[in-house]
mmCIF file of C-alpha atoms in Angstrom:
data_model
loop_
_atom_site.group_PDB
_atom_site.id
_atom_site.type_symbol
_atom_site.label_atom_id
_atom_site.label_comp_id
_atom_site.label_asym_id
_atom_site.label_seq_id
_atom_site.Cartn_x
_atom_site.Cartn_y
_atom_site.Cartn_z
ATOM 1 C CA UNK A 840 226.497 52.912 205.794
ATOM 2 C CA UNK A 841 222.749 52.329 205.754
ATOM 3 C CA UNK A 842 222.660 52.656 209.542
ATOM 4 C CA UNK A 843 224.438 55.979 209.230
ATOM 5 C CA UNK A 844 221.760 57.358 206.890
ATOM 6 C CA UNK A 845 218.991 56.024 209.122
ATOM 7 C CA UNK A 846 220.514 57.764 212.124
ATOM 8 C CA UNK A 847 220.781 61.038 210.202
ATOM 9 C CA UNK A 848 217.167 60.643 209.029
ATOM 10 C CA UNK A 849 216.034 59.968 212.639
ATOM 11 C CA UNK A 850 217.570 63.281 213.690
ATOM 12 C CA UNK A 851 216.787 65.352 210.586
ATOM 13 C CA UNK A 852 213.130 64.413 210.004
ATOM 14 C CA UNK A 853 211.898 65.359 213.514
ATOM 15 C CA UNK A 854 213.953 68.546 213.328
ATOM 16 C CA UNK A 855 212.362 69.452 209.985
ATOM 17 C CA UNK A 856 208.909 68.687 211.380
ATOM 18 C CA UNK A 857 209.543 70.944 214.387
ATOM 19 C CA UNK A 858 210.888 73.651 212.076
ATOM 20 C CA UNK A 859 207.826 73.370 209.826
ATOM 21 C CA UNK A 860 205.436 73.446 212.798
ATOM 22 C CA UNK A 861 207.248 76.459 214.245
ATOM 23 C CA UNK A 862 207.044 78.229 210.898
ATOM 24 C CA UNK A 863 203.280 77.589 210.673
ATOM 25 C CA UNK A 864 202.627 78.756 214.239
ATOM 26 C CA UNK A 865 204.695 81.929 213.796
ATOM 27 C CA UNK A 866 203.062 82.667 210.454
ATOM 28 C CA UNK A 867 199.584 82.351 212.003
ATOM 29 C CA UNK A 868 200.606 84.517 214.969
ATOM 30 C CA UNK A 869 201.946 87.222 212.666
ATOM 31 C CA UNK A 870 198.778 87.126 210.547
ATOM 32 C CA UNK A 871 196.614 87.467 213.644
ATOM 33 C CA UNK A 872 198.731 90.350 214.906
ATOM 34 C CA UNK A 873 198.431 92.068 211.529
ATOM 35 C CA UNK A 874 194.645 91.568 211.509
ATOM 36 C CA UNK A 875 194.425 92.969 215.027
ATOM 37 C CA UNK A 876 196.449 96.033 214.013
ATOM 38 C CA UNK A 877 194.216 96.524 210.970
ATOM 39 C CA UNK A 878 191.047 96.380 213.089
ATOM 40 C CA UNK A 879 192.521 98.732 215.691
ATOM 41 C CA UNK A 880 193.429 101.245 212.991
ATOM 42 C CA UNK A 881 189.970 100.869 211.460
ATOM 43 C CA UNK A 882 188.387 101.366 214.890
ATOM 44 C CA UNK A 883 190.438 104.503 215.566
ATOM 45 C CA UNK A 884 189.647 105.890 212.116
ATOM 46 C CA UNK A 885 185.952 105.256 212.674
ATOM 47 C CA UNK A 886 186.073 107.237 215.932
ATOM 48 C CA UNK A 887 187.275 110.257 213.980
ATOM 49 C CA UNK A 888 185.432 109.777 210.703
ATOM 50 C CA UNK A 889 181.978 108.747 211.943
ATOM 51 C CA UNK A 890 181.104 112.094 213.544
ATOM 52 C CA UNK A 891 182.244 113.883 210.388
ATOM 53 C CA UNK A 892 180.136 111.590 208.212
ATOM 54 C CA UNK A 893 177.081 112.103 210.418
ATOM 55 C CA UNK A 894 177.568 115.857 210.159
ATOM 56 C CA UNK A 895 177.711 115.516 206.375
ATOM 57 C CA UNK A 896 174.429 113.589 206.381
ATOM 58 C CA UNK A 897 172.871 116.279 208.562
ATOM 59 C CA UNK A 898 174.068 119.038 206.242
ATOM 60 C CA UNK A 899 172.757 117.281 203.148
ATOM 61 C CA UNK A 900 169.405 116.709 204.876
ATOM 62 C CA UNK A 901 169.299 120.399 205.732
ATOM 63 C CA UNK A 902 170.220 121.324 202.155
ATOM 64 C CA UNK A 903 167.417 119.158 200.775
ATOM 65 C CA UNK A 904 164.875 120.510 203.262
ATOM 66 C CA UNK A 905 165.899 124.085 202.480
ATOM 67 C CA UNK A 906 165.522 123.399 198.744
ATOM 68 C CA UNK A 907 161.880 122.365 199.103
ATOM 69 C CA UNK A 908 159.855 125.067 197.335
ATOM 70 C CA UNK A 909 157.756 125.926 200.393
ATOM 71 C CA UNK A 910 160.853 126.642 202.446
ATOM 72 C CA UNK A 911 162.791 128.248 199.618
ATOM 73 C CA UNK A 912 159.996 130.617 198.614
ATOM 74 C CA UNK A 913 159.415 131.762 202.191
ATOM 75 C CA UNK A 914 163.085 132.674 202.583
ATOM 76 C CA UNK A 915 163.619 134.290 199.192
ATOM 77 C CA UNK A 916 160.428 136.097 198.254
ATOM 78 C CA UNK A 917 160.286 139.745 199.274
ATOM 79 C CA UNK A 918 157.465 142.292 198.988
ATOM 80 C CA UNK A 919 157.357 144.128 195.673
ATOM 81 C CA UNK A 920 159.310 141.423 193.847
ATOM 82 C CA UNK A 921 158.317 140.511 190.302
ATOM 83 C CA UNK A 922 158.583 137.157 188.496
ATOM 84 C CA UNK A 923 162.007 137.926 187.034
ATOM 85 C CA UNK A 924 163.445 139.044 190.387
ATOM 86 C CA UNK A 925 162.080 135.994 192.204
ATOM 87 C CA UNK A 926 163.302 133.687 189.449
ATOM 88 C CA UNK A 927 166.860 135.024 189.676
ATOM 89 C CA UNK A 928 166.823 135.082 193.495
ATOM 90 C CA UNK A 929 165.623 131.465 193.663
ATOM 91 C CA UNK A 930 168.323 130.251 191.283
ATOM 92 C CA UNK A 931 171.029 132.189 193.122
ATOM 93 C CA UNK A 932 169.901 130.832 196.489
ATOM 94 C CA UNK A 933 169.846 127.236 195.258
ATOM 95 C CA UNK A 934 173.291 127.620 193.703
ATOM 96 C CA UNK A 935 174.727 129.175 196.892
ATOM 97 C CA UNK A 936 173.208 126.507 199.144
ATOM 98 C CA UNK A 937 174.495 123.736 196.907
ATOM 99 C CA UNK A 938 177.980 125.205 196.545
ATOM 100 C CA UNK A 939 178.162 125.693 200.305
ATOM 101 C CA UNK A 940 177.565 121.960 200.801
ATOM 102 C CA UNK A 941 179.395 120.501 197.802
ATOM 103 C CA UNK A 942 182.260 119.182 199.934
ATOM 104 C CA UNK A 943 179.892 116.845 201.765
ATOM 105 C CA UNK A 944 180.031 114.494 198.769
ATOM 106 C CA UNK A 945 183.320 113.162 200.156
ATOM 107 C CA UNK A 946 181.558 111.579 203.127
ATOM 108 C CA UNK A 947 178.431 110.101 201.508
ATOM 109 C CA UNK A 948 177.847 107.440 198.892
ATOM 110 C CA UNK A 949 178.047 108.287 195.219
ATOM 111 C CA UNK A 950 174.391 107.280 194.812
ATOM 112 C CA UNK A 951 173.232 109.688 197.516
ATOM 113 C CA UNK A 952 175.274 112.518 196.070
ATOM 114 C CA UNK A 953 173.844 111.880 192.586
ATOM 115 C CA UNK A 954 170.318 111.917 194.017
ATOM 116 C CA UNK A 955 171.095 115.215 195.759
ATOM 117 C CA UNK A 956 172.425 116.738 192.524
ATOM 118 C CA UNK A 957 169.420 115.395 190.643
ATOM 119 C CA UNK A 958 167.074 116.974 193.207
ATOM 120 C CA UNK A 959 168.788 120.327 192.735
ATOM 121 C CA UNK A 960 168.667 120.089 188.944
ATOM 122 C CA UNK A 961 165.003 119.071 188.874
ATOM 123 C CA UNK A 962 164.102 121.994 191.137
ATOM 124 C CA UNK A 963 166.036 124.389 188.901
ATOM 125 C CA UNK A 964 164.159 122.982 185.874
ATOM 126 C CA UNK A 965 160.828 123.390 187.665
ATOM 127 C CA UNK A 966 161.628 126.998 188.524
ATOM 128 C CA UNK A 967 162.889 127.781 185.013
ATOM 129 C CA UNK A 968 159.894 126.225 183.269
ATOM 130 C CA UNK A 969 157.456 127.936 185.646
ATOM 131 C CA UNK A 970 159.109 131.328 185.139
ATOM 132 C CA UNK A 971 159.254 130.863 181.363
ATOM 133 C CA UNK A 972 155.464 130.535 181.245
ATOM 134 C CA UNK A 973 154.916 133.927 182.902
ATOM 135 C CA UNK A 974 155.616 137.557 182.007
ATOM 136 C CA UNK A 975 158.594 139.026 183.880
ATOM 137 C CA UNK A 976 156.638 141.980 185.258
ATOM 138 C CA UNK A 977 153.953 139.895 186.960
ATOM 139 C CA UNK A 978 153.933 139.783 190.773
ATOM 140 C CA UNK A 979 156.255 137.209 192.311
ATOM 141 C CA UNK A 980 153.365 135.686 194.252
ATOM 142 C CA UNK A 981 151.981 134.282 190.979
ATOM 143 C CA UNK A 982 155.235 132.476 190.244
ATOM 144 C CA UNK A 983 155.278 131.138 193.801
ATOM 145 C CA UNK A 984 151.792 129.682 193.387
ATOM 146 C CA UNK A 985 152.710 127.995 190.099
ATOM 147 C CA UNK A 986 155.924 126.504 191.527
ATOM 148 C CA UNK A 987 154.151 125.129 194.593
ATOM 149 C CA UNK A 988 151.271 123.707 192.507
ATOM 150 C CA UNK A 989 153.628 121.985 190.062
ATOM 151 C CA UNK A 990 155.816 120.662 192.856
ATOM 152 C CA UNK A 991 152.796 119.328 194.775
ATOM 153 C CA UNK A 992 151.517 117.585 191.631
ATOM 154 C CA UNK A 993 154.536 115.234 191.644
ATOM 155 C CA UNK A 994 154.027 112.196 193.884
ATOM 156 C CA UNK A 995 157.598 111.215 194.675
ATOM 157 C CA UNK A 996 159.719 114.303 194.147
ATOM 158 C CA UNK A 997 163.488 114.035 193.624
ATOM 159 C CA UNK A 998 163.997 115.862 196.924
ATOM 160 C CA UNK A 999 161.855 113.284 198.751
ATOM 161 C CA UNK A 1000 163.710 110.448 197.002
ATOM 162 C CA UNK A 1001 167.068 111.918 198.046
ATOM 163 C CA UNK A 1002 165.867 112.352 201.647
ATOM 164 C CA UNK A 1003 164.624 108.749 201.737
ATOM 165 C CA UNK A 1004 167.960 107.496 200.386
ATOM 166 C CA UNK A 1005 169.788 109.629 202.948
ATOM 167 C CA UNK A 1006 167.737 108.162 205.804
ATOM 168 C CA UNK A 1007 168.351 104.620 204.535
ATOM 169 C CA UNK A 1008 172.065 105.265 204.251
ATOM 170 C CA UNK A 1009 172.255 106.666 207.774
ATOM 171 C CA UNK A 1010 170.375 103.620 209.112
ATOM 172 C CA UNK A 1011 172.789 101.255 207.417
ATOM 173 C CA UNK A 1012 175.742 103.376 208.573
ATOM 174 C CA UNK A 1013 175.191 102.678 212.278
#
């Protein structure tokens, strides 16, 4: 009887060891295949998404550059404009530019988007406070001078901070 159990054990134990080894090898093969599929999908997604993300970075950089007072005032100010007209035109232009690019937030980090929004809001505050200190009928050129002087007085403007963050993010993106 004891010999019978020993014979069964001699057959069963190696069979169980082979079964266990086969299970481990197949499990590892399946895991590797799954990892390879994941990386292939990620690689294919990156081929499509990376150009879109780079375009988003470019558009946000353009938005920030166009919001700089020097650029903004050159585009918006027209001859014969008064302070009130320039004030309203500046705010409308900033709002339009921002709304035109609002969808880009999908492709950039939350931090960069918050810096971009902060840059817009700080510029709007600068324009509003500068216009509030002047009579509406005064020539628009006077408001332009005040805006540029106040903007130049700030060392690290929110627009410059957002542009620096954008450049850092693009460098780390590669």
